[in-house]
Coordinates of C-alpha atoms in Angstrom, one line a residue:
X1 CA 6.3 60.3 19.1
X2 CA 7.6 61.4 15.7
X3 CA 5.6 64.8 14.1
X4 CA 6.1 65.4 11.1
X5 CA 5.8 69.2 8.7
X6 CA 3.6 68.9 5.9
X7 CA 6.0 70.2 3.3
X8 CA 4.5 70.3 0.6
X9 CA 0.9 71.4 2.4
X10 CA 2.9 74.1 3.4
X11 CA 3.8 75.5 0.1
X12 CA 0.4 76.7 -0.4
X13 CA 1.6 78.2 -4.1
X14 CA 0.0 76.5 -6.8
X15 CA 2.6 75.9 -9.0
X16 CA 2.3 77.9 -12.3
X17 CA 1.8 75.0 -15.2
X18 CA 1.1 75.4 -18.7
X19 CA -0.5 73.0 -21.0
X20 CA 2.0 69.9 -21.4
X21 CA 3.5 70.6 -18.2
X22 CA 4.1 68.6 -15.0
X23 CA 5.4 69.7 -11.7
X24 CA 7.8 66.9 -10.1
X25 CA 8.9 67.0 -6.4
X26 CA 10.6 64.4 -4.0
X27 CA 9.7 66.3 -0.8
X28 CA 11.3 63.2 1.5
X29 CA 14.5 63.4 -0.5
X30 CA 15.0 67.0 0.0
X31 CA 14.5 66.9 3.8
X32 CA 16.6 63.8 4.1
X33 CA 19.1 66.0 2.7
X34 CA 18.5 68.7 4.5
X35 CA 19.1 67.1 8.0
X36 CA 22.0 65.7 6.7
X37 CA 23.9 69.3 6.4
X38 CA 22.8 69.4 10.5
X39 CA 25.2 67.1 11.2
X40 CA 28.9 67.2 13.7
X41 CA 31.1 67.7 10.6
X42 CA 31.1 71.9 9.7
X43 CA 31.1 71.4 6.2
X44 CA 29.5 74.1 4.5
X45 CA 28.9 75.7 7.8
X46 CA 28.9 79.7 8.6
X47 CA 26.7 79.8 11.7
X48 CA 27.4 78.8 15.4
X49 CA 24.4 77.7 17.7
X50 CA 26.6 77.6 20.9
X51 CA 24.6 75.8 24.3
X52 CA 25.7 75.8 27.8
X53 CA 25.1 72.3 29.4
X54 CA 24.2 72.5 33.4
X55 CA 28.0 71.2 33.7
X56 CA 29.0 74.8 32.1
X57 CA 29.8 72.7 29.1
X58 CA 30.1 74.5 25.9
X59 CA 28.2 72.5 22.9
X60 CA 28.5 73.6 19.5
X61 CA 26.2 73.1 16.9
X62 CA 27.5 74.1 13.2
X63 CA 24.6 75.1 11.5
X64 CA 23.7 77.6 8.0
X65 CA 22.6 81.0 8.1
X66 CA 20.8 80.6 4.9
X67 CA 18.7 77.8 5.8
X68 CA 18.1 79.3 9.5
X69 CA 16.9 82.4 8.2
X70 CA 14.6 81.0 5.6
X71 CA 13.2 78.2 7.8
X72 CA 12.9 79.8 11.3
X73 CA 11.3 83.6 12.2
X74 CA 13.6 83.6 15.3
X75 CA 16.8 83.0 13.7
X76 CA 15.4 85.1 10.6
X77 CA 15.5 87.8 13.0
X78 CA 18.8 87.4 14.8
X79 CA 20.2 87.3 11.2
X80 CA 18.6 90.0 9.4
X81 CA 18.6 92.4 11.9
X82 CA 22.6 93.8 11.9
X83 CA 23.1 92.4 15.7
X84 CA 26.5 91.1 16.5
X85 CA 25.3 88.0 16.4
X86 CA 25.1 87.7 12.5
X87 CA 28.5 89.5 12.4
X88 CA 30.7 87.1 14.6
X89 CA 28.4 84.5 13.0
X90 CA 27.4 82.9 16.0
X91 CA 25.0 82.8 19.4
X92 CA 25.4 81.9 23.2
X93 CA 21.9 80.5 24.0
X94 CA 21.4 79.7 27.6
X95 CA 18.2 77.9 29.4
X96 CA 18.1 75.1 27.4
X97 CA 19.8 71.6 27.6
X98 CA 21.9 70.9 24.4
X99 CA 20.1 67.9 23.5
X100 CA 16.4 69.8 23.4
X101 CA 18.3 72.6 20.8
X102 CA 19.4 69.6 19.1
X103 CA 16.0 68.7 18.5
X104 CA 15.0 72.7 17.8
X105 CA 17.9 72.6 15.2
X106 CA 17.0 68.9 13.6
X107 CA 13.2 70.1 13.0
X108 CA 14.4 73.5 11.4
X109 CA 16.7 71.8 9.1
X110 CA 14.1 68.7 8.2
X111 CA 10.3 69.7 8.9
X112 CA 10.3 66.5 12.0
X113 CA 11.1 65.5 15.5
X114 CA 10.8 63.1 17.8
X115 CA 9.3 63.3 21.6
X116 CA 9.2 61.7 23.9
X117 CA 7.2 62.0 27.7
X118 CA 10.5 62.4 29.5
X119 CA 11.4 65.4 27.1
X120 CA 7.8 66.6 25.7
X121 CA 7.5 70.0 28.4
X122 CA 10.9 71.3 27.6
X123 CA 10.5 70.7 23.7
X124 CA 7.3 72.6 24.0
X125 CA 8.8 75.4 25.9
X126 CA 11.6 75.8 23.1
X127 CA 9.3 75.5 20.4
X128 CA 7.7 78.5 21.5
X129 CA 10.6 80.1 22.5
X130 CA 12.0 79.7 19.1
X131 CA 8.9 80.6 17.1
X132 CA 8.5 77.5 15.3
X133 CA 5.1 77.3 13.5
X134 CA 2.1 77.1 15.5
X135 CA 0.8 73.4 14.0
X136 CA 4.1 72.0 15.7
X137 CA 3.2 73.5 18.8
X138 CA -0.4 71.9 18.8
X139 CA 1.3 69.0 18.1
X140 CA 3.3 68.2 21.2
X141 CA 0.2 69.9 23.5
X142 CA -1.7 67.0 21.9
X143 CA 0.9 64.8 22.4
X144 CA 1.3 65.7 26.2
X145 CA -2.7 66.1 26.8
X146 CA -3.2 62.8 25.9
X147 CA -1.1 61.2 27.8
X148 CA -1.6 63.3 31.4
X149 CA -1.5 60.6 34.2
X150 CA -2.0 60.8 37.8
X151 CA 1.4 60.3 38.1
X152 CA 3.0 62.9 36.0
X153 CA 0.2 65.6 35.7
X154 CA 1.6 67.1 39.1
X155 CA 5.0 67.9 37.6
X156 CA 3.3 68.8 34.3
X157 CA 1.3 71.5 35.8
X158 CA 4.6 72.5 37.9
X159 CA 5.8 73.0 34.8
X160 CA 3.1 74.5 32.8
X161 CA 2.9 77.2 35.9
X162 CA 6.3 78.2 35.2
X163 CA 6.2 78.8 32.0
X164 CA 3.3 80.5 32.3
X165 CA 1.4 77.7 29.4
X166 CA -1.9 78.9 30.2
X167 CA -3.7 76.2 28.0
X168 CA -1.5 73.2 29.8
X169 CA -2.4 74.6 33.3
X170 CA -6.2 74.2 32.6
X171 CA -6.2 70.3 31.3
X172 CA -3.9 69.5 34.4
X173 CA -6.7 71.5 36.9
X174 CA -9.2 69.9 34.8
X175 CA -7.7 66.3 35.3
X176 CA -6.8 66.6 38.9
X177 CA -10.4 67.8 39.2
X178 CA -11.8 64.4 37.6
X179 CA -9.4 62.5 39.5
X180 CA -8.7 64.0 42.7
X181 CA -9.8 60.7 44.5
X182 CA -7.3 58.5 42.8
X183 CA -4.7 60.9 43.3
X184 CA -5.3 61.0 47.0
X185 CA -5.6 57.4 47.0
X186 CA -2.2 57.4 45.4
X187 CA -0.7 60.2 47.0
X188 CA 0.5 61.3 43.6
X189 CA -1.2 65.0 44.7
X190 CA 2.1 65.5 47.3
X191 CA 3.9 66.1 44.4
X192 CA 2.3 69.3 43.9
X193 CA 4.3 72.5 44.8
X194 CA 3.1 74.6 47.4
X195 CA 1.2 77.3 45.4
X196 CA -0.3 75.1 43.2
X197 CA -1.8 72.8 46.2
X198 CA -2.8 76.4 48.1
X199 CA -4.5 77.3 44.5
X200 CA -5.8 73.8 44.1
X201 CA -7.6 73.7 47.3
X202 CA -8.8 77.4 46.7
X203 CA -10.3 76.8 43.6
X204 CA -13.4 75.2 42.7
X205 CA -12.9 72.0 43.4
X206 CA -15.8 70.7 45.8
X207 CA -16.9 68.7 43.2
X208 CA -14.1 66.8 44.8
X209 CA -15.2 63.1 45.0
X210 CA -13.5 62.8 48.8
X211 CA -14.9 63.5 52.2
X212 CA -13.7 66.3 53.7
X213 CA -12.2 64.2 56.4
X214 CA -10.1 62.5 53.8
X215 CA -8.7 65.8 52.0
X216 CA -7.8 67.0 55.6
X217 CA -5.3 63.6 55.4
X218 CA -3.9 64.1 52.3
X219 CA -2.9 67.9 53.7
X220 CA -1.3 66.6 56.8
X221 CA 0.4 64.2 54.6
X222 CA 1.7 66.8 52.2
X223 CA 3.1 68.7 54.9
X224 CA 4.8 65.5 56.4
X225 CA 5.9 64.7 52.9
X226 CA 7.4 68.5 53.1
X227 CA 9.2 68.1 55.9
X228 CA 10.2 64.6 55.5
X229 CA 8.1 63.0 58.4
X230 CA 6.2 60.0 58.2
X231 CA 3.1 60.0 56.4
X232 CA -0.2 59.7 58.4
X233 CA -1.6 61.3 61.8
X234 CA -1.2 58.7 63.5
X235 CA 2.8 59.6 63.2
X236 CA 1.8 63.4 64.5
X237 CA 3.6 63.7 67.8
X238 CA 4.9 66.3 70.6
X239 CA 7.8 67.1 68.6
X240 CA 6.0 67.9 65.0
X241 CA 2.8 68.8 65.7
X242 CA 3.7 72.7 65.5
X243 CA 6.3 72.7 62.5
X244 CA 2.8 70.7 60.7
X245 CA 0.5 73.4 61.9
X246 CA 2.9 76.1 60.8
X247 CA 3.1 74.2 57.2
X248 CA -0.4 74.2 56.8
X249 CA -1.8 77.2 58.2
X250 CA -2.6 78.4 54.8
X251 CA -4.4 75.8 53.9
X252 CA -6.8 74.7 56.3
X253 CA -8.8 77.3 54.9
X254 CA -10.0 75.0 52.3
X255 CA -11.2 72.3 54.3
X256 CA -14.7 72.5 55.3
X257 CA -15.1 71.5 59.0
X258 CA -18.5 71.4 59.2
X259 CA -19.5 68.2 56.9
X260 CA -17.3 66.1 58.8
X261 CA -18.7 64.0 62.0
X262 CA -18.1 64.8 65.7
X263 CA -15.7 61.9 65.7
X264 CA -13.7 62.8 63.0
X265 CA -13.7 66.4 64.8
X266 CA -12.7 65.2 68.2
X267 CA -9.8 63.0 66.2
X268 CA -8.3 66.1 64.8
X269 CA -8.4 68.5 68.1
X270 CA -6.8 65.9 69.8
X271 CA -3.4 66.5 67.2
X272 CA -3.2 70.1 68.5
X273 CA -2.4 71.5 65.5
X274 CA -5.7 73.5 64.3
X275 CA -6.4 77.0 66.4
X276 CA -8.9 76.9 68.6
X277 CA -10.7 79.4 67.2
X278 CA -11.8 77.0 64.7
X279 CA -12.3 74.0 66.7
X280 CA -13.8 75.2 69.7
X281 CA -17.3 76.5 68.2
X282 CA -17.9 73.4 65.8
X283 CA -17.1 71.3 68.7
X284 CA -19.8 72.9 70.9
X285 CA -22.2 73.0 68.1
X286 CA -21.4 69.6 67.5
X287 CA -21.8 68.4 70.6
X288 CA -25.0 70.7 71.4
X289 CA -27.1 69.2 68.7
X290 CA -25.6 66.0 66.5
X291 CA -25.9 66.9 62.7
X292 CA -27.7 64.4 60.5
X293 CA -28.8 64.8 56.8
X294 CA -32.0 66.8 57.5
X295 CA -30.1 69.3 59.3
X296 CA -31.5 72.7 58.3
X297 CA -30.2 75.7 57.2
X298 CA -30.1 77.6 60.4
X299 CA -28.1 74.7 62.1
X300 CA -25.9 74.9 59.6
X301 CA -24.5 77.9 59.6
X302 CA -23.6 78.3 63.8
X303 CA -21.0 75.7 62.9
X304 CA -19.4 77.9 59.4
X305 CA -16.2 79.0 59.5
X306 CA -17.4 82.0 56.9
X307 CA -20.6 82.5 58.6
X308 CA -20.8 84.5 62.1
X309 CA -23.6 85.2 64.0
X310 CA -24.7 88.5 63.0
X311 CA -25.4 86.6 59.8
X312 CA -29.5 86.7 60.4
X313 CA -29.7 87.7 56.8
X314 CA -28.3 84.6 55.1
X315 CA -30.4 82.6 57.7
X316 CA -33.9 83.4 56.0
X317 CA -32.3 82.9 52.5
X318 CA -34.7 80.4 50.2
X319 CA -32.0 80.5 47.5
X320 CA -28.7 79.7 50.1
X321 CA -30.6 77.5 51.9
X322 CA -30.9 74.7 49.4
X323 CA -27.0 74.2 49.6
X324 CA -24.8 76.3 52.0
X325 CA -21.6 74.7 50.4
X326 CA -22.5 77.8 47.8
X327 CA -21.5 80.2 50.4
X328 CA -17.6 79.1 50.0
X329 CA -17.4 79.7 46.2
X330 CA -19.3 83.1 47.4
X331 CA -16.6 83.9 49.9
X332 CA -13.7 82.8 47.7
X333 CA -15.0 84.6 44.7
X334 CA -15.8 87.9 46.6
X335 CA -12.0 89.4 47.9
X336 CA -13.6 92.0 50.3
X337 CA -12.9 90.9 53.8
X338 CA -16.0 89.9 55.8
X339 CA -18.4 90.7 53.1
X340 CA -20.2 87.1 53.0
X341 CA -19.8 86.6 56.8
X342 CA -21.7 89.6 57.8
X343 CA -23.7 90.2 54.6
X344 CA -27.5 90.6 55.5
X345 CA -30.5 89.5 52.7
X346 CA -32.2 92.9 52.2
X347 CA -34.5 92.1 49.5
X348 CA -36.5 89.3 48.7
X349 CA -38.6 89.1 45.9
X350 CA -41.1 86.2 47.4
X351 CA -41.1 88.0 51.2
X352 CA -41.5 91.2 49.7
X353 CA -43.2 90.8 46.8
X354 CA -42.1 92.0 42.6
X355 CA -43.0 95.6 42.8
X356 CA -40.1 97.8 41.8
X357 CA -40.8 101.1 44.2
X358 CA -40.3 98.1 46.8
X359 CA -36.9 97.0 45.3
X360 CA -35.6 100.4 44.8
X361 CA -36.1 101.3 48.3
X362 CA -35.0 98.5 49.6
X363 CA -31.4 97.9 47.3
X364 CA -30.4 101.3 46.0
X365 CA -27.4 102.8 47.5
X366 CA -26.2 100.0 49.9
X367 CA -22.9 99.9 48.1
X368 CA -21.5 96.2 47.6
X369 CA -24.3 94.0 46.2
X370 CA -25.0 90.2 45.7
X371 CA -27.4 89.6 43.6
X372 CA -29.1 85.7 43.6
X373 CA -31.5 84.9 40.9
X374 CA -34.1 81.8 40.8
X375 CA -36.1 80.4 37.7
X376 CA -38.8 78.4 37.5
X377 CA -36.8 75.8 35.9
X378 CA -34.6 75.7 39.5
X379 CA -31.4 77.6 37.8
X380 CA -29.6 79.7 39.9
X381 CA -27.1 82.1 39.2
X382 CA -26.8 85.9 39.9
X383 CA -24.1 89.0 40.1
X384 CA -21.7 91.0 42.3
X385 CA -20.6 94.1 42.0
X386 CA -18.5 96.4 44.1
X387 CA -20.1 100.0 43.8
X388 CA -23.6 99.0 44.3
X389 CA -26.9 100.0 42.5
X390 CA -26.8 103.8 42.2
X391 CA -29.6 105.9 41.8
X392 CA -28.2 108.9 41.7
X393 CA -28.0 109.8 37.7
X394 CA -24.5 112.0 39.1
X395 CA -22.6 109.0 39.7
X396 CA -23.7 106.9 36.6
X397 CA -20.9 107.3 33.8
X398 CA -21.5 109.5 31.1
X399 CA -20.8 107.2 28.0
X400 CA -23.4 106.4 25.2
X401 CA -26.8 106.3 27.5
X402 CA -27.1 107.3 31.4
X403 CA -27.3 104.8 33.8
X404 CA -23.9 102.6 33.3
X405 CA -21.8 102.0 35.9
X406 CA -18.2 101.0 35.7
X407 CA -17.1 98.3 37.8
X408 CA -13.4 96.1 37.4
X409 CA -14.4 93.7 40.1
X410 CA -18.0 93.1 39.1
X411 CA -19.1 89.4 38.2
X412 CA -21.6 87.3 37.6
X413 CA -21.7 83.2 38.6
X414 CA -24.1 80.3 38.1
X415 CA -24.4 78.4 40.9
X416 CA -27.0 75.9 39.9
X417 CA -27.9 74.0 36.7
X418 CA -32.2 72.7 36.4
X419 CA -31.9 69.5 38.4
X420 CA -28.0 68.5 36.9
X421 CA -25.4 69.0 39.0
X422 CA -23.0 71.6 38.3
X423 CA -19.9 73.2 40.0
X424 CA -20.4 76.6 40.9
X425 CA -18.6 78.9 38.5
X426 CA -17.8 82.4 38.3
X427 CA -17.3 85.4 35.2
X428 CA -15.4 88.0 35.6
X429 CA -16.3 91.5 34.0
X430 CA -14.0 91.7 30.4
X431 CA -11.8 94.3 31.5
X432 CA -12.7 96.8 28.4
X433 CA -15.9 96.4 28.9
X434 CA -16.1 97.3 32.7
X435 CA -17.7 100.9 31.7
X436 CA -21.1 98.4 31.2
X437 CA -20.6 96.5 33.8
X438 CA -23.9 97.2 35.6
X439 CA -26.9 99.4 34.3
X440 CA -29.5 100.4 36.7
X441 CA -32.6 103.0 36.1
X442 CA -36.6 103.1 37.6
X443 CA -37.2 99.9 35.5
X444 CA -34.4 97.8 35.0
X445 CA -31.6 95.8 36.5
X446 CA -28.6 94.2 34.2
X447 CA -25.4 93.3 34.0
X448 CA -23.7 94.0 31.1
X449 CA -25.0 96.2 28.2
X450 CA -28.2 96.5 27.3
X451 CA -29.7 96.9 23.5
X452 CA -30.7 92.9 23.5
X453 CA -27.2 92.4 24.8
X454 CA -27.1 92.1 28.8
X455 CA -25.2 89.1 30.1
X456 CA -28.2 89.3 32.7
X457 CA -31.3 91.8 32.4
X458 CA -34.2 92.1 34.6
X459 CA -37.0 94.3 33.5
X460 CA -40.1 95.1 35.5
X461 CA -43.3 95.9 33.2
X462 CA -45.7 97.0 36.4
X463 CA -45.2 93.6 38.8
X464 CA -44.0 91.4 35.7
X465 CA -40.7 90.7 34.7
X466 CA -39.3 90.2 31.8
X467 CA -35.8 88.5 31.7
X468 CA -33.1 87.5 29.0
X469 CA -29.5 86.7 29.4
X470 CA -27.2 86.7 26.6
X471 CA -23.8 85.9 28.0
X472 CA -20.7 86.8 27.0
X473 CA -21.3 90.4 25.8
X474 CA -19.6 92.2 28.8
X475 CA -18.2 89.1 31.2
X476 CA -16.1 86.4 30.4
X477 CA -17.6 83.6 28.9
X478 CA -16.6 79.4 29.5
X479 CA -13.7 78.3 27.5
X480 CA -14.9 77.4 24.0
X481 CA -18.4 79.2 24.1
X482 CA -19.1 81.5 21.4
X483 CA -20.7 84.7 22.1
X484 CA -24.3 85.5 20.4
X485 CA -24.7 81.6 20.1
X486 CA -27.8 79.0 21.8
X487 CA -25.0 77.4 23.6
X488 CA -24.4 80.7 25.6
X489 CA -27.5 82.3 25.7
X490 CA -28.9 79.3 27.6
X491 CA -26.0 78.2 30.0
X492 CA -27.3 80.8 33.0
X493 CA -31.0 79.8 32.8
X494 CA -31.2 76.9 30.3
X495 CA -33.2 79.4 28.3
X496 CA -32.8 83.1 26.6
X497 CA -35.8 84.1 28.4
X498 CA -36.6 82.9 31.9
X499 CA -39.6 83.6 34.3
X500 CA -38.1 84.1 38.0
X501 CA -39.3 82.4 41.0
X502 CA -37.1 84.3 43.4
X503 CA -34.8 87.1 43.6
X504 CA -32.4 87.8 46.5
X505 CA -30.1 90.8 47.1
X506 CA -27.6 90.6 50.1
X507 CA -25.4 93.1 51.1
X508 CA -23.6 94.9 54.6

């Protein structure tokens, strides 16, 4: 791909003409002639750009101080600035391959370059590491974004991961989310590095288009792939079967055991390489009572690997009930050990009716707090927070009005969308904003500020309640949603204000 500076665009001064006048230019002339001074010979030269190859090869590049400094804020910098540098005239750059500071050079001295997909990440990488001007940095994202593949978006997010390019991380997750069945099919996923396949199955990904079942093969072949075995169970043996259980001990975690069959079960005991202490139970269960698709809640839940027994709470949940998958995002989400397998439902608003003396006493001071919220129009979503609902005014924080409660590790999620599908997704609390993070007095419930501004607000009025969320005020919002706009104000509810058909707190 060739990209191209707008020269002229870039001038942005309107030239000064008088009556009778005319302004002439030949902007492809002058950066024709430009590249030409960027060239082996030294003439006119004062400035060394000096590259070590991965050989320990020195490569020299003659190059201009005048024409770095006026065309690049990097070099502008390492001239200006009185650095030995400018004095000896010339720079040791290492961390870059001579022919990607060739390219750096060529587009300082002539406003283009050209890219290509087998040099694209490490031209990106230097462009920002050598300041050049944010629409040429755009430029080559596009170029790579649009041409991710299943087959190089693996060593593109590698990449992006190690450079720490935020922006390219998120389109490669997004892809491999939108394709994750292709890449399976095509066992383009191995190629994943270990953290990013541990974060990858850790993430929100069960909008995953595979069976469970499947995604358990495609770990066992990544660990073969690892340590250069065969790919497939059927080639687990004697002699591997504990170096494989060892490689993906950490990983298993992901996989949910429960949705596959009993078969598919027994085929994976037999391999010895998952603990018992995960087998076993689903086994039993498994074979006690054969799970078919009106399995209910209750059966469920004795074959979770998050869930225990002393769970009764969760058990009687309306909300959890309509999918327990939710309860992994819950335990992923929430980092307190054990909370989601031994949190109880203490308060339900259609088992113990609206009335707030009844919510008070039944959710103040219980410490760490889910909160699960139904509408009428079937959204779902709801808060965390770490502290708990405090009524004692003593422990509220003392800032603009009583009642605030700071909170770094509070968050709210949406779990459900109306009748649309949507992947669970959770908001962390904007760290500045963490003094608002909950609000709690006789008559009110939110998350976030108040003042028309709660991310979440409930509001009892006698047995009503009166609800609003405007998102985005005091937690994080999507990528690309504006705060204060319909777009956000909607996305937990479908609605600014919402009636509730349910409200569920959970907690130790």
């Amino acid at each position: 791909m060739f990209i191209s500076e707008n020269i002229k665009k870039q001038t942005n001064q309107k030239p000064d003409l008088k009556e009778g006048e005319k302004e002439i230019h030949n902007w492809k002339t002058l950066s024709t002639n430009y590249k030409q001074l960027f060239s082996p010979s030294n003439e006119f030269s004062d400035f060394q750009v000096i590259v070590t190859s991965p050989s320990n090869n020195l490569n020299y590049f003659n190059c201009h101080k005048c024409i770095l400094a006026s065309r690049n804020e990097y070099f502008q910098g390492l001239l200006r600035s009185g650095m030995k540098e400018s004095i000896e005239s010339k720079v040791i750059i290492n961390g870059i391959l001579p022919s990607i500071m060739e390219i750096i050079l060529e587009y300082i001295y002539s406003g283009s370059m050209k890219i290509s997909l087998e040099n694209a990440l490490e031209v990106l990488d230097a462009a920002k590491r050598f300041l050049l001007d944010k629409q040429i940095v755009r430029e080559i994202n596009s170029f790579i974004s649009e041409n991710i593949n299943s087959e190089n978006v693996c060593q593109i997010m590698d990449f992006a991961e190690q450079k720490q390019l935020n922006d390219m991380q998120k389109r490669c997750s997004k892809f491999i989310q939108k394709n994750l069945k292709k890449m399976c099919e095509n066992e383009s996923i191995l190629n994943l590095s270990e953290d990013l396949f541990k974060k990858l199955l850790n993430e929100e990904i069960q909008a995953i288009f595979i069976t469970e079942f499947e995604l358990f093969k495609v770990i066992i072949k990544w660990a073969q792939k690892r340590l250069n075995l065969p790919f497939g169970m059927e080639f687990i043996d004697q002699e591997n079967s504990e170096m494989i259980k060892k490689e993906i001990q950490d990983l298993i975690h992901g996989v949910r055991f429960i949705s596959m069959t009993q078969e598919e079960l027994q085929q994976i005991s037999s391999l010895k390489i998952i603990p018992d202490e995960y087998m076993v139970p689903i086994l039993q269960s498994k074979q006690n009572k054969q799970t078919d698709s009106n399995q209910n809640f209750t059966d469920l839940i004795k074959d979770s690997k998050i869930l225990t027994p002393r769970n009764y709470g969760v058990k009687e949940s309306d909300i959890l009930s309509k999918n327990p998958g939710w309860l992994k995002f819950l335990d992923h989400w929430i980092k307190t050990p054990g909370f989601v397998s031994q949190m109880k439902l203490g308060y339900s608003g259609v088992k113990h009716g609206f009335a707030i003396p009844t919510f008070h006493s039944k959710c103040d001071n219980r410490g760490q707090t889910l909160v699960l919220i139904e509408t009428n129009k079937n959204f779902i979503f709801g808060g965390f927070t770490s502290v708990g609902w405090v009524s004692d005014p003593s422990k509220w924080v003392r800032y603009r009005h009583p009642g605030y409660i700071k909170d770094s590790k509070a968050f709210i999620f949406s779990l459900k969308k109306g009748d649309k599908k949507r992947t669970p997704k959770r908001f962390r609390v904007i760290k500045k904003r963490s003094v608002f993070a909950i609000h709690y007095n006789d008559n009110i419930l939110l998350f976030g500020k108040g003042g028309g501004n709660a991310d979440i607000r409930l509001l009892w009025n006698g047995s009503i309640l009166l609800n609003y969320s405007n998102f985005g005020h005091t937690y994080h919002l999507p990528p690309d949603m504006k705060v204060d706009t319909v777009v956000a104000q909607s996305y937990l509810a479908g609605e600014f204000q919402w009636d509730v058909k349910n409200i569920e707190v959970f907690f130790n």
